[in-house]
Tab-separated table of C-alpha atoms and ligand atoms in Angstrom:
chain	number	residue	atom	x	y	z
A	1	UNK	CA	-8.001	-23.089	-16.234
A	2	UNK	CA	-10.772	-21.939	-13.918
A	3	UNK	CA	-8.760	-20.791	-10.938
A	4	UNK	CA	-5.224	-19.811	-10.013
A	5	UNK	CA	-2.922	-21.466	-7.504
A	6	UNK	CA	-1.104	-18.969	-5.360
A	7	UNK	CA	1.441	-19.081	-2.528
A	8	UNK	CA	2.024	-16.429	0.096
A	9	UNK	CA	5.660	-15.367	0.536
A	10	UNK	CA	6.225	-13.440	3.770
A	11	UNK	CA	3.997	-14.491	6.648
A	12	UNK	CA	4.437	-11.620	9.102
A	13	UNK	CA	1.866	-9.045	10.145
A	14	UNK	CA	0.491	-8.055	6.737
A	15	UNK	CA	1.021	-11.554	5.340
A	16	UNK	CA	-1.309	-12.896	8.011
A	17	UNK	CA	-3.836	-10.206	7.135
A	18	UNK	CA	-3.613	-11.302	3.487
A	19	UNK	CA	-4.690	-14.771	4.609
A	20	UNK	CA	-7.749	-13.220	6.263
A	21	UNK	CA	-8.355	-11.450	2.957
A	22	UNK	CA	-8.177	-14.739	1.096
A	23	UNK	CA	-10.658	-16.224	3.554
A	24	UNK	CA	-13.068	-13.330	2.802
A	25	UNK	CA	-12.715	-14.070	-0.914
A	26	UNK	CA	-13.189	-17.833	-0.545
A	27	UNK	CA	-16.471	-17.147	1.250
A	28	UNK	CA	-17.879	-15.451	-1.876
A	29	UNK	CA	-19.088	-16.984	-5.156
A	30	UNK	CA	-16.415	-14.878	-6.924
A	31	UNK	CA	-13.416	-16.828	-5.651
A	32	UNK	CA	-11.022	-18.212	-8.261
A	33	UNK	CA	-7.932	-18.328	-6.056
A	34	UNK	CA	-6.582	-21.423	-4.355
A	35	UNK	CA	-3.940	-21.140	-1.639
A	36	UNK	CA	-1.282	-23.766	-2.376
A	37	UNK	CA	1.511	-23.003	0.122
A	38	UNK	CA	3.205	-20.552	2.432
A	39	UNK	CA	6.827	-19.442	2.390
A	40	UNK	CA	8.838	-17.470	4.924
A	41	UNK	CA	12.571	-17.458	5.669
A	42	UNK	CA	11.475	-17.610	9.295
A	43	UNK	CA	9.844	-21.057	9.656
A	44	UNK	CA	8.133	-20.086	12.894
A	45	UNK	CA	6.236	-17.287	11.113
A	46	UNK	CA	5.278	-19.631	8.285
A	47	UNK	CA	4.028	-22.354	10.638
A	48	UNK	CA	2.088	-19.853	12.684
A	49	UNK	CA	0.369	-18.577	9.529
A	50	UNK	CA	-0.360	-22.180	8.478
A	51	UNK	CA	-2.114	-22.611	11.824
A	52	UNK	CA	-4.257	-19.540	11.049
A	53	UNK	CA	-5.242	-21.032	7.686
A	54	UNK	CA	-6.101	-24.353	9.333
A	55	UNK	CA	-8.271	-22.619	11.907
A	56	UNK	CA	-10.025	-20.409	9.328
A	57	UNK	CA	-10.265	-22.624	6.273
A	58	UNK	CA	-9.958	-26.176	7.582
A	59	UNK	CA	-6.719	-27.198	5.813
A	60	UNK	CA	-3.046	-26.715	6.615
A	61	UNK	CA	-0.974	-25.517	3.640
A	62	UNK	CA	2.617	-26.749	3.344
A	63	UNK	CA	5.254	-24.331	4.637
A	64	UNK	CA	8.533	-23.655	2.846
A	65	UNK	CA	11.510	-21.529	3.772
A	66	UNK	CA	12.881	-21.381	0.222
A	67	UNK	CA	11.000	-19.981	-2.764
A	68	UNK	CA	12.741	-22.102	-5.409
A	69	UNK	CA	12.156	-25.289	-3.461
A	70	UNK	CA	8.471	-24.380	-3.164
A	71	UNK	CA	8.169	-23.671	-6.897
A	72	UNK	CA	9.772	-27.051	-7.701
A	73	UNK	CA	7.493	-28.888	-5.287
A	74	UNK	CA	4.354	-27.262	-6.784
A	75	UNK	CA	4.896	-27.284	-10.565
A	76	UNK	CA	1.400	-25.963	-11.323
A	77	UNK	CA	1.799	-22.910	-9.082
A	78	UNK	CA	0.637	-19.811	-11.003
A	79	UNK	CA	1.527	-16.898	-8.759
A	80	UNK	CA	3.022	-15.696	-5.525
A	81	UNK	CA	1.801	-12.968	-3.208
A	82	UNK	CA	4.919	-11.226	-1.886
A	83	UNK	CA	4.385	-9.674	1.547
A	84	UNK	CA	7.948	-9.552	2.820
A	85	UNK	CA	9.318	-6.339	4.236
A	86	UNK	CA	10.084	-3.987	1.318
A	87	UNK	CA	13.868	-4.331	1.278
A	88	UNK	CA	13.376	-7.928	0.073
A	89	UNK	CA	10.733	-7.178	-2.572
A	90	UNK	CA	13.089	-6.875	-5.551
A	91	UNK	CA	15.038	-10.055	-4.751
A	92	UNK	CA	11.929	-12.158	-4.103
A	93	UNK	CA	9.856	-10.703	-6.963
A	94	UNK	CA	12.636	-11.082	-9.566
A	95	UNK	CA	13.280	-14.656	-8.415
A	96	UNK	CA	9.559	-15.513	-8.614
A	97	UNK	CA	9.200	-13.993	-12.093
A	98	UNK	CA	12.290	-15.880	-13.302
A	99	UNK	CA	10.710	-19.060	-11.934
A	100	UNK	CA	7.785	-18.346	-14.276
A	101	UNK	CA	5.317	-17.070	-11.687
A	102	UNK	CA	2.991	-14.082	-11.778
A	103	UNK	CA	3.391	-11.733	-8.808
A	104	UNK	CA	1.280	-9.661	-6.510
A	105	UNK	CA	3.519	-7.579	-4.230
A	106	UNK	CA	2.681	-5.331	-1.315
A	107	UNK	CA	3.380	-1.611	-1.421
A	108	UNK	CA	5.847	0.056	-1.567
A	109	UNK	CA	6.564	-1.697	-4.857
A	110	UNK	CA	10.326	-1.275	-4.464
A	111	UNK	CA	12.857	0.478	-2.269
A	112	UNK	CA	14.052	2.729	-5.113
A	113	UNK	CA	13.304	3.449	-8.747
A	114	UNK	CA	16.175	1.148	-9.710
A	115	UNK	CA	14.718	-1.837	-7.848
A	116	UNK	CA	11.265	-1.125	-9.332
A	117	UNK	CA	12.775	-1.216	-12.822
A	118	UNK	CA	14.626	-4.461	-12.032
A	119	UNK	CA	11.270	-6.081	-11.232
A	120	UNK	CA	9.535	-4.600	-14.289
A	121	UNK	CA	12.362	-5.875	-16.517
A	122	UNK	CA	12.022	-9.346	-14.990
A	123	UNK	CA	8.264	-9.309	-15.672
A	124	UNK	CA	8.893	-8.249	-19.255
A	125	UNK	CA	11.500	-10.915	-20.014
A	126	UNK	CA	9.303	-13.647	-18.521
A	127	UNK	CA	5.985	-12.431	-19.924
A	128	UNK	CA	4.438	-12.392	-16.425
A	129	UNK	CA	2.282	-9.917	-14.501
A	130	UNK	CA	3.087	-7.701	-11.545
A	131	UNK	CA	0.267	-6.289	-9.457
A	132	UNK	CA	1.069	-3.900	-6.623
A	133	UNK	CA	-1.233	-4.413	-3.646
A	134	UNK	CA	-2.160	-0.806	-2.851
A	135	UNK	CA	-5.382	-1.034	-0.907
A	136	UNK	CA	-6.451	2.488	0.135
A	137	UNK	CA	-7.870	3.544	-3.240
A	138	UNK	CA	-10.016	0.391	-3.408
A	139	UNK	CA	-12.271	1.590	-0.608
A	140	UNK	CA	-15.702	2.840	-1.793
A	141	UNK	CA	-14.928	6.261	-0.262
A	142	UNK	CA	-11.914	6.753	-2.561
A	143	UNK	CA	-13.860	5.482	-5.544
A	144	UNK	CA	-16.690	7.948	-4.771
A	145	UNK	CA	-14.342	10.931	-4.326
A	146	UNK	CA	-12.827	10.255	-7.731
A	147	UNK	CA	-16.248	9.775	-9.309
A	148	UNK	CA	-17.419	13.104	-7.859
A	149	UNK	CA	-14.360	14.929	-9.160
A	150	UNK	CA	-14.888	13.385	-12.599
A	151	UNK	CA	-18.563	14.372	-12.520
A	152	UNK	CA	-17.622	17.970	-11.734
A	153	UNK	CA	-19.257	17.890	-8.290
A	154	UNK	CA	-16.895	20.589	-7.014
A	155	UNK	CA	-16.184	22.257	-10.340
A	156	UNK	CA	-12.635	22.774	-11.514
A	157	UNK	CA	-10.243	21.503	-8.846
A	158	UNK	CA	-7.429	23.888	-7.931
A	159	UNK	CA	-6.058	22.958	-4.514
A	160	UNK	CA	-5.708	20.218	-1.956
A	161	UNK	CA	-4.319	19.448	1.471
A	162	UNK	CA	-3.069	16.138	2.814
A	163	UNK	CA	-1.727	16.273	6.358
A	164	UNK	CA	-0.877	13.223	8.444
A	165	UNK	CA	0.857	14.002	11.732
A	166	UNK	CA	1.326	11.375	14.422
A	167	UNK	CA	2.794	12.664	17.677
A	168	UNK	CA	5.572	11.110	19.720
A	169	UNK	CA	8.551	8.853	19.271
A	170	UNK	CA	6.886	5.459	19.418
A	171	UNK	CA	7.979	2.654	17.101
A	172	UNK	CA	5.768	2.724	14.025
A	173	UNK	CA	4.563	-0.925	13.877
A	174	UNK	CA	8.006	-2.520	13.333
A	175	UNK	CA	11.601	-1.420	14.008
A	176	UNK	CA	12.535	-1.966	10.339
A	177	UNK	CA	10.212	0.869	9.320
A	178	UNK	CA	12.644	3.366	10.854
A	179	UNK	CA	15.702	2.254	8.905
A	180	UNK	CA	16.522	3.968	5.637
A	181	UNK	CA	17.605	0.776	3.878
A	182	UNK	CA	14.539	-1.165	5.100
A	183	UNK	CA	11.908	1.502	4.130
A	184	UNK	CA	11.474	4.617	6.231
A	185	UNK	CA	8.003	5.912	7.062
A	186	UNK	CA	8.026	8.470	4.221
A	187	UNK	CA	8.256	5.544	1.814
A	188	UNK	CA	6.393	2.816	3.668
A	189	UNK	CA	3.442	5.025	4.646
A	190	UNK	CA	4.126	7.771	2.121
A	191	UNK	CA	3.257	5.600	-0.901
A	192	UNK	CA	-0.290	5.171	0.393
A	193	UNK	CA	-0.634	8.953	0.239
A	194	UNK	CA	1.166	9.490	-3.062
A	195	UNK	CA	-1.037	6.789	-4.557
A	196	UNK	CA	-4.194	8.498	-3.308
A	197	UNK	CA	-2.933	11.889	-4.492
A	198	UNK	CA	-2.221	10.553	-7.979
A	199	UNK	CA	-5.480	8.591	-8.039
A	200	UNK	CA	-7.621	11.633	-7.204
A	201	UNK	CA	-5.701	14.502	-8.765
A	202	UNK	CA	-3.822	12.988	-11.700
A	203	UNK	CA	-0.078	12.884	-12.277
A	204	UNK	CA	2.408	14.902	-10.234
A	205	UNK	CA	4.536	17.360	-12.184
A	206	UNK	CA	6.939	18.513	-9.467
A	207	UNK	CA	7.544	18.448	-5.734
A	208	UNK	CA	9.360	20.954	-3.550
A	209	UNK	CA	9.968	19.564	-0.091
A	210	UNK	CA	11.681	19.731	3.213
A	211	UNK	CA	12.341	16.315	4.725
A	212	UNK	CA	14.206	15.495	7.899
A	213	UNK	CA	14.817	13.010	10.655
A	214	UNK	CA	13.495	14.308	13.981
A	215	UNK	CA	13.651	11.268	16.280
A	216	UNK	CA	16.855	9.232	16.003
A	217	UNK	CA	15.689	6.723	18.586
A	218	UNK	CA	12.250	5.155	18.816
A	219	UNK	CA	10.549	3.659	21.865
A	220	UNK	CA	8.377	0.599	22.182
A	221	UNK	CA	4.697	1.340	22.781
A	222	UNK	CA	3.601	0.328	26.296
A	223	UNK	CA	0.861	-1.911	24.886
A	224	UNK	CA	0.007	-3.696	21.672
A	225	UNK	CA	-3.736	-3.368	21.226
A	226	UNK	CA	-3.922	-5.371	18.001
A	227	UNK	CA	-6.374	-8.239	17.536
A	228	UNK	CA	-3.637	-10.350	15.916
A	229	UNK	CA	-1.552	-12.756	18.025
A	230	UNK	CA	1.377	-12.260	15.657
A	231	UNK	CA	1.613	-8.533	16.427
A	232	UNK	CA	1.183	-9.155	20.164
A	233	UNK	CA	3.994	-11.741	20.313
A	234	UNK	CA	6.302	-9.593	18.252
A	235	UNK	CA	5.615	-6.653	20.538
A	236	UNK	CA	6.670	-8.735	23.568
A	237	UNK	CA	9.951	-9.608	21.855
A	238	UNK	CA	10.687	-6.021	20.743
A	239	UNK	CA	13.593	-4.038	22.250
A	240	UNK	CA	12.624	-1.072	24.442
A	241	UNK	CA	14.364	1.349	22.080
A	242	UNK	CA	15.483	1.029	18.461
A	243	UNK	CA	17.590	3.268	16.218
A	244	UNK	CA	15.946	5.390	13.514
A	245	UNK	CA	17.905	6.452	10.441
A	246	UNK	CA	15.108	7.236	7.997
A	247	UNK	CA	13.468	10.657	7.687
A	248	UNK	CA	10.259	10.871	9.701
A	249	UNK	CA	9.043	14.313	8.694
A	250	UNK	CA	8.216	16.012	5.398
A	251	UNK	CA	6.521	19.191	4.340
A	252	UNK	CA	5.972	19.767	0.639
A	253	UNK	CA	4.207	21.464	-2.203
A	254	UNK	CA	3.061	19.114	-4.946
A	255	UNK	CA	2.311	20.745	-8.293
A	256	UNK	CA	0.144	18.421	-10.373
A	257	UNK	CA	0.241	18.195	-14.193
A	258	UNK	CA	-3.223	19.784	-14.158
A	259	UNK	CA	-1.865	22.793	-12.255
A	260	UNK	CA	-3.513	21.778	-8.944
A	261	UNK	CA	-1.369	22.707	-5.920
A	262	UNK	CA	-1.331	20.281	-2.989
A	263	UNK	CA	0.015	21.075	0.442
A	264	UNK	CA	1.503	17.919	1.972
A	265	UNK	CA	2.682	17.234	5.497
A	266	UNK	CA	3.632	13.928	6.999
A	267	UNK	CA	5.318	13.517	10.349
A	268	UNK	CA	5.827	10.881	13.013
A	269	UNK	CA	7.142	13.152	15.729
A	270	UNK	CA	6.259	16.171	17.816
A	271	UNK	CA	3.716	16.889	20.540
A	272	UNK	CA	0.379	16.709	18.698
A	273	UNK	CA	-1.404	14.416	16.260
A	274	UNK	CA	-3.629	15.729	13.530
A	275	UNK	CA	-4.773	14.860	10.072
A	276	UNK	CA	-6.736	16.680	7.410
A	277	UNK	CA	-7.468	15.897	3.804
A	278	UNK	CA	-9.308	18.314	1.526
A	279	UNK	CA	-9.745	18.776	-2.197
A	280	UNK	CA	-10.908	22.243	-3.304
A	281	UNK	CA	-12.862	23.053	-6.418
A	282	UNK	CA	-14.323	26.388	-7.460
A	283	UNK	CA	-17.792	25.070	-6.552
A	284	UNK	CA	-17.100	23.204	-3.310
A	285	UNK	CA	-14.766	20.978	-1.355
A	286	UNK	CA	-14.418	17.242	-0.800
A	287	UNK	CA	-13.203	16.367	2.656
A	288	UNK	CA	-11.127	13.192	2.507
A	289	UNK	CA	-9.273	11.498	-0.336
A	290	UNK	CA	-10.992	8.269	0.697
A	291	UNK	CA	-9.241	5.577	2.683
A	292	UNK	CA	-9.663	2.092	4.112
A	293	UNK	CA	-12.772	2.152	6.300
A	294	UNK	CA	-13.302	5.888	5.946
A	295	UNK	CA	-15.917	8.158	4.449
A	296	UNK	CA	-15.780	11.398	2.545
A	297	UNK	CA	-17.939	14.518	2.779
A	298	UNK	CA	-18.915	17.281	0.420
A	299	UNK	CA	-18.775	20.830	1.730
A	300	UNK	CA	-20.922	23.141	-0.386
A	301	UNK	CA	-20.112	26.795	-1.005
A	302	UNK	CA	-22.555	27.909	1.712
A	303	UNK	CA	-20.833	25.611	4.228
A	304	UNK	CA	-23.461	22.852	4.122
A	305	UNK	CA	-21.851	19.476	4.856
A	306	UNK	CA	-23.181	16.452	2.975
A	307	UNK	CA	-22.217	13.023	4.367
A	308	UNK	CA	-21.286	10.045	2.169
A	309	UNK	CA	-24.611	8.211	2.616
A	310	UNK	CA	-26.493	11.286	1.326
A	311	UNK	CA	-23.932	11.803	-1.454
A	312	UNK	CA	-24.681	8.317	-2.740
A	313	UNK	CA	-28.292	9.332	-3.381
A	314	UNK	CA	-27.017	12.314	-5.381
A	315	UNK	CA	-24.808	10.109	-7.555
A	316	UNK	CA	-27.086	7.163	-8.393
A	317	UNK	CA	-24.884	6.205	-11.356
A	318	UNK	CA	-21.867	5.663	-9.071
A	319	UNK	CA	-20.866	2.011	-9.378
A	320	UNK	CA	-18.212	-0.184	-7.831
A	321	UNK	CA	-17.007	-3.495	-9.216
A	322	UNK	CA	-19.246	-6.535	-8.577
A	323	UNK	CA	-17.124	-8.049	-5.791
A	324	UNK	CA	-16.819	-4.658	-4.066
A	325	UNK	CA	-20.586	-4.303	-4.344
A	326	UNK	CA	-20.962	-7.751	-2.764
A	327	UNK	CA	-18.680	-6.714	0.121
A	328	UNK	CA	-20.039	-3.184	0.560
A	329	UNK	CA	-23.699	-3.217	-0.524
A	330	UNK	CA	-24.286	0.230	1.040
A	331	UNK	CA	-21.088	1.555	-0.593
A	332	UNK	CA	-19.960	2.737	2.850
A	333	UNK	CA	-17.199	0.810	4.651
A	334	UNK	CA	-17.137	2.781	7.910
A	335	UNK	CA	-17.513	0.481	10.898
A	336	UNK	CA	-16.975	-2.667	8.817
A	337	UNK	CA	-14.532	-4.695	10.934
A	338	UNK	CA	-13.543	-6.781	7.932
A	339	UNK	CA	-12.774	-3.852	5.632
A	340	UNK	CA	-8.999	-4.488	5.691
A	341	UNK	CA	-9.513	-8.094	4.579
A	342	UNK	CA	-12.147	-7.230	1.971
A	343	UNK	CA	-9.842	-4.759	0.224
A	344	UNK	CA	-7.140	-7.454	0.143
A	345	UNK	CA	-9.730	-9.883	-1.267
A	346	UNK	CA	-10.370	-7.370	-4.074
A	347	UNK	CA	-6.637	-7.389	-4.851
A	348	UNK	CA	-6.504	-11.190	-5.058
A	349	UNK	CA	-9.638	-11.227	-7.192
A	350	UNK	CA	-8.248	-8.684	-9.642
A	351	UNK	CA	-5.062	-10.735	-10.021
A	352	UNK	CA	-7.047	-13.914	-10.719
A	353	UNK	CA	-9.113	-12.125	-13.379
A	354	UNK	CA	-5.957	-10.624	-14.910
A	355	UNK	CA	-4.338	-14.071	-15.188
A	356	UNK	CA	-7.459	-15.958	-16.247
A	357	UNK	CA	-9.333	-13.373	-18.335
A	358	UNK	CA	-6.769	-10.729	-19.253
A	359	UNK	CA	-8.294	-8.018	-17.031
A	360	UNK	CA	-6.120	-4.908	-16.766
A	361	UNK	CA	-4.299	-4.521	-13.469
A	362	UNK	CA	-5.101	-1.247	-11.772
A	363	UNK	CA	-1.721	-0.790	-10.096
A	364	UNK	CA	0.862	-2.398	-12.339
A	365	UNK	CA	4.617	-1.920	-12.115
A	366	UNK	CA	4.537	1.532	-13.728
A	367	UNK	CA	1.883	2.800	-11.301
A	368	UNK	CA	3.742	1.283	-8.359
A	369	UNK	CA	6.977	2.897	-9.543
A	370	UNK	CA	5.314	6.311	-9.813
A	371	UNK	CA	3.997	6.056	-6.247
A	372	UNK	CA	7.536	5.258	-5.077
A	373	UNK	CA	8.965	8.103	-7.195
A	374	UNK	CA	6.573	10.671	-5.700
A	375	UNK	CA	7.482	9.504	-2.178
A	376	UNK	CA	11.219	9.618	-2.813
A	377	UNK	CA	10.852	13.017	-4.487
A	378	UNK	CA	10.375	14.382	-0.950
A	379	UNK	CA	13.901	13.499	0.168
A	380	UNK	CA	15.406	14.021	-3.292
A	381	UNK	CA	14.037	17.584	-3.306
A	382	UNK	CA	15.277	18.207	0.246
A	383	UNK	CA	18.793	17.120	-0.734
A	384	UNK	CA	18.781	18.985	-4.054
A	385	UNK	CA	17.450	22.132	-2.355
A	386	UNK	CA	15.025	22.764	-5.190
A	387	UNK	CA	11.825	21.495	-6.729
A	388	UNK	CA	12.297	18.176	-8.529
A	389	UNK	CA	10.110	16.900	-11.337
A	390	UNK	CA	8.551	13.447	-11.474
A	391	UNK	CA	10.239	12.980	-14.846
A	392	UNK	CA	13.667	13.610	-13.313
A	393	UNK	CA	13.042	11.234	-10.433
A	394	UNK	CA	11.558	8.496	-12.639
A	395	UNK	CA	14.485	8.787	-15.053
A	396	UNK	CA	17.006	8.554	-12.201
A	397	UNK	CA	18.398	12.010	-13.040
A	398	UNK	CA	17.801	13.090	-9.444
A	399	UNK	CA	19.061	10.197	-7.386
A	400	UNK	CA	21.253	11.309	-4.441
A	401	UNK	CA	18.889	10.021	-1.750
A	402	UNK	CA	18.178	6.709	-3.435
A	403	UNK	CA	21.868	6.180	-4.230
A	404	UNK	CA	22.489	5.789	-0.515
A	405	UNK	CA	19.714	3.181	-0.258
A	406	UNK	CA	20.831	1.286	-3.357
A	407	UNK	CA	24.402	1.268	-2.008
A	408	UNK	CA	23.248	-0.023	1.372
A	409	UNK	CA	21.243	-2.762	-0.378
A	410	UNK	CA	24.046	-3.599	-2.799
A	411	UNK	CA	21.864	-2.751	-5.812
A	412	UNK	CA	23.965	-1.980	-8.896
B	501	LIG	N1	-1.285	-2.199	2.535
B	501	LIG	C1	-1.209	-2.040	3.849
B	501	LIG	O1	-2.106	-1.487	4.449
B	501	LIG	C2	-0.019	-2.605	4.566
B	501	LIG	C3	-0.029	-2.706	5.962
B	501	LIG	C4	1.092	-3.260	6.580
B	501	LIG	C5	2.184	-3.675	5.821
B	501	LIG	N2	2.144	-3.533	4.472
B	501	LIG	C6	3.288	-3.969	3.651
B	501	LIG	O2	3.419	-5.379	3.741
B	501	LIG	C7	4.787	-5.738	3.657
B	501	LIG	C8	5.160	-6.577	4.886
B	501	LIG	O3	5.010	-5.782	6.043
B	501	LIG	P1	4.769	-6.466	7.454
B	501	LIG	O4	4.327	-5.397	8.364
B	501	LIG	O5	3.931	-7.671	7.292
B	501	LIG	O6	6.260	-6.914	7.823
B	501	LIG	P2	6.660	-8.034	8.867
B	501	LIG	O7	8.030	-7.706	9.321
B	501	LIG	O8	5.590	-8.207	9.873
B	501	LIG	O9	6.677	-9.387	8.015
B	501	LIG	C9	7.583	-9.640	6.993
B	501	LIG	C10	7.716	-11.147	6.861
B	501	LIG	O10	8.457	-11.430	5.686
B	501	LIG	C11	9.395	-12.465	6.002
B	501	LIG	N3	10.492	-12.392	5.019
B	501	LIG	C12	11.467	-11.454	4.943
B	501	LIG	N4	12.270	-11.726	3.889
B	501	LIG	C13	11.781	-12.828	3.292
B	501	LIG	C14	12.176	-13.587	2.152
B	501	LIG	N5	13.240	-13.248	1.428
B	501	LIG	N6	11.447	-14.674	1.827
B	501	LIG	C15	10.377	-15.036	2.559
B	501	LIG	N7	9.958	-14.353	3.660
B	501	LIG	C16	10.658	-13.276	4.014
B	501	LIG	C17	9.814	-12.184	7.434
B	501	LIG	O11	10.391	-13.315	8.038
B	501	LIG	C18	8.460	-11.810	8.037
B	501	LIG	O12	7.758	-12.937	8.485
B	501	LIG	C19	5.574	-4.445	3.515
B	501	LIG	O13	5.804	-4.184	2.151
B	501	LIG	C20	4.621	-3.412	4.102
B	501	LIG	O14	4.818	-2.105	3.617
B	501	LIG	C21	1.069	-3.027	3.838
């Protein structure tokens, strides 16, 4: 077998962006992924996405509304790319694995630890792979920050800050993101941050947090500035106000296994927006954990600021994987309008190499579960009124917050 056949399941906003990612990959000599079909329970979304593929790639993939029917119609299908909203991940992923398909699934891997384990068990019993599509750490800026920490560029690391505060009560992309049983912002957005924290600083030992719901009703943004027709049309159809049941604010101390202390704040409410990310070592500071389309800086002990382009000359042995090097020859993604799609292309490429050549998956089920656990530890700690350990959360010993979600989803 020289390439894999894949189908996209879930053709909404991010699903459409995945198709742009696939297009980026097909335009390189690295591509070993063939798009065989699309699937969405909403036929209109599937057909719209098929139109995008036709426009971009010159063929119109078949559209299905039922996963099993699609798998029967395409017996040589190897994998599915699951980009449904998170509350459907476990159902769709388990069904796909039981149909004998490998799976790539968008973050957050699952809604709770229990649903993550259901998917990992299904992968195990079917001997198939799960790759969690977590894109932020794949940017060259995140790779460089980690390389610098490993090289001792800032000496022993002892502290960090990750603050992400977005003002106001606007709807965050989709109404479902504000509902506890559909993935609140602390999970949906929070896993990007917990993944970056774990990627740069190692495993979390414990988290002590306050988490709360500030805005119980969200308002539609006056305008949708996105380049994608799908987002624009959905915005037109959106209600003026929607209910919010999921926590939208958290403030926490993360204690890492290494002893590093991280001050975390995430909020989608209040009068001001601000964001700051810093990693302190005894010999300097890295500004930024790295992120899609971003760059990091080094701040030396005398206050001198060194930008990423200059840092690259100081770390000539810093390497990124061949496809990333093809996409980002300068190893800086700032200003690259296709960065979102290129990071998705890297995810598809890794999956194809894992299936075809046995390459290790960077974010497998266990990694995806740990990102979810660290995010849920925020609300679990707030309910417990004490610091909770990652071990307790991963083992389901601290579970009050997730019990409510599992009950709402009917997960036993
Ligand atoms: N990595 C990132 O930067 C990033 C960005 C945005 C979204 N996401 C993730 O992508 C996923 C999808 O988010 P979105 O914003 O595209 O949501 P969305 O609501 O725009 O799209 C979800 C799509 O899935 C379809 N769907 C739902 N259940 C289905 C099922 N059982 N079978 C087939 N199709 C089904 C819906 O009809 C819809 O078309 C989420 O997990 C989200 O967290 C990741």
